[in-house]
Coordinates of C-alpha atoms in Angstrom, one line a residue:
M1 CA 20.5 -24.0 -17.5
K2 CA 18.5 -22.1 -19.3
T3 CA 17.5 -18.2 -18.7
L4 CA 13.3 -17.9 -19.5
Y5 CA 13.6 -14.5 -18.2
E6 CA 15.6 -11.7 -16.2
A7 CA 13.8 -8.3 -14.7
T8 CA 16.6 -5.6 -13.7
T9 CA 15.2 -2.9 -10.7
S10 CA 17.5 -0.5 -9.1
A11 CA 17.0 0.9 -5.6
L12 CA 18.3 4.3 -5.5
G13 CA 18.7 5.9 -1.5
G14 CA 18.3 2.2 0.0
R15 CA 15.4 1.5 2.5
K16 CA 13.7 5.6 2.1
G17 CA 14.7 6.0 -1.7
H18 CA 13.1 5.0 -4.8
V19 CA 12.7 1.6 -6.7
K20 CA 12.1 1.0 -10.9
S21 CA 12.3 -1.4 -12.9
E22 CA 14.2 -1.1 -16.0
D23 CA 11.4 -1.3 -17.7
G24 CA 9.6 0.7 -16.4
P25 CA 6.1 -0.7 -14.4
I26 CA 7.6 -0.7 -10.5
D27 CA 8.6 2.6 -10.2
M28 CA 8.1 4.0 -6.1
N29 CA 9.1 5.4 -3.9
L30 CA 10.6 3.9 -1.0
S31 CA 9.7 4.5 3.1
V32 CA 10.8 2.6 6.4
P33 CA 7.6 1.7 8.7
K34 CA 7.2 3.5 12.4
S35 CA 7.3 0.6 13.6
M36 CA 11.0 0.7 12.2
G37 CA 12.6 4.3 13.1
G38 CA 11.0 5.6 10.2
D39 CA 8.2 8.0 9.2
G40 CA 5.3 5.8 8.2
G41 CA 5.1 7.7 5.1
T42 CA 3.7 6.5 1.8
G43 CA 6.1 4.9 0.1
T44 CA 5.8 0.8 -0.1
N45 CA 9.1 -1.2 1.3
P46 CA 11.1 -4.2 1.1
E47 CA 9.7 -6.6 2.2
Q48 CA 5.8 -5.3 1.1
L49 CA 7.7 -5.6 -2.5
F50 CA 9.0 -9.4 -1.4
G51 CA 5.6 -10.2 0.0
A52 CA 4.2 -9.4 -3.0
A53 CA 6.5 -11.5 -5.1
Y54 CA 6.9 -14.3 -3.3
A55 CA 2.4 -14.5 -3.2
A56 CA 2.5 -14.0 -7.0
C57 CA 5.2 -17.1 -7.7
F58 CA 3.8 -19.4 -5.5
G59 CA 0.0 -18.6 -6.5
G60 CA 2.1 -19.6 -9.9
A61 CA 3.3 -22.5 -8.1
I62 CA -0.3 -24.5 -7.1
Q63 CA -1.6 -23.8 -10.0
S64 CA 1.3 -25.7 -11.9
V65 CA 0.9 -28.5 -9.8
A66 CA -2.6 -28.1 -10.1
K67 CA -2.9 -29.0 -13.7
N68 CA 0.2 -30.7 -13.9
E69 CA -2.2 -32.9 -11.3
G70 CA -4.7 -33.1 -13.0
I71 CA -6.4 -31.0 -10.9
T72 CA -9.0 -28.4 -11.6
I73 CA -9.1 -25.1 -9.2
D74 CA -10.6 -22.2 -10.0
E75 CA -7.4 -19.7 -10.8
E76 CA -8.9 -17.1 -11.0
A77 CA -10.4 -17.0 -6.7
L78 CA -7.0 -19.1 -6.2
N79 CA -5.9 -16.5 -3.4
V80 CA -2.1 -16.4 -1.2
T81 CA -1.6 -14.2 1.1
A82 CA 2.6 -13.4 2.0
I83 CA 2.8 -12.2 5.2
I84 CA 6.8 -11.2 6.0
G85 CA 8.4 -10.5 9.1
F86 CA 11.1 -8.3 9.2
C87 CA 12.8 -9.7 12.9
K88 CA 15.4 -9.1 14.9
D89 CA 17.7 -11.2 17.2
E90 CA 20.9 -11.5 19.3
E91 CA 22.4 -12.2 15.8
G92 CA 21.4 -9.7 13.8
F93 CA 18.1 -9.0 10.9
F94 CA 16.4 -11.6 9.6
L95 CA 12.6 -12.9 7.6
E96 CA 10.6 -15.3 8.3
A97 CA 7.5 -16.0 5.9
T98 CA 3.8 -16.7 6.5
L99 CA 2.1 -18.0 3.3
D100 CA -1.8 -18.7 3.5
C101 CA -3.5 -20.3 1.1
Y102 CA -7.0 -20.6 -0.5
I103 CA -8.0 -22.5 -2.7
P104 CA -11.9 -22.4 -3.5
G105 CA -13.5 -25.6 -4.9
V106 CA -11.1 -28.6 -2.6
D107 CA -10.6 -31.0 -0.2
I108 CA -8.2 -30.4 2.8
K109 CA -6.2 -33.1 2.1
T110 CA -5.9 -32.0 -1.7
G111 CA -5.7 -28.2 -0.5
E112 CA -2.3 -29.5 1.9
D113 CA -0.9 -31.5 -1.3
L114 CA -1.3 -28.7 -3.4
V115 CA 0.2 -26.3 -1.0
E116 CA 3.7 -29.0 0.3
K117 CA 4.0 -29.8 -3.6
A118 CA 4.1 -25.8 -4.4
H119 CA 6.8 -25.7 -2.0
E120 CA 8.7 -28.1 -3.5
V121 CA 8.7 -26.4 -6.9
C122 CA 7.8 -22.7 -6.6
P123 CA 11.4 -20.5 -7.0
F124 CA 10.8 -18.0 -4.5
S125 CA 10.5 -21.4 -1.7
K126 CA 13.0 -22.9 -2.8
A127 CA 15.5 -19.2 -2.7
T128 CA 14.2 -19.0 0.4
R129 CA 15.2 -22.7 1.5
D130 CA 17.1 -23.4 4.8
N131 CA 17.3 -19.6 4.9
I132 CA 14.3 -17.9 6.5
T133 CA 11.6 -20.2 8.3
V134 CA 8.6 -20.1 6.2
T135 CA 5.0 -21.3 7.8
L136 CA 2.5 -22.6 5.5
N137 CA -1.2 -22.5 5.9
L138 CA -4.2 -24.2 3.8
L139 CA -7.3 -21.0 4.0
L140 CA -10.7 -23.2 4.3
D141 CA -14.6 -22.3 4.0
E142 CA -15.9 -22.1 7.0

């Protein structure tokens, strides 16, 4: 195994604290949403950060699969939206994810194939596999 990149990010003060990456691009306050008993302040939260990271990584996986299969896609118009749910049941707290994938210019079969294959190779999908429910959606033009 060869490590290609490592990122170091720290969180001070838990969900109501501050996150900062070692090299500086991430440097922001955290807030707890009102629906979770917080003040709903202007800071971000772990679910938003996770969703941003998962969406970006999954988009990259779609691009990689398309390239490997010789499928031309509009990489600038490719859009993945991650909806991350913070949930609770009788066993405690857990996450769920929905990935809405918009790949303009491909037919339904090609789009579904790209999304399914991306889910197999995306490092975030691998990390969450069999740990959280992930729903994959292919969004279409009307």
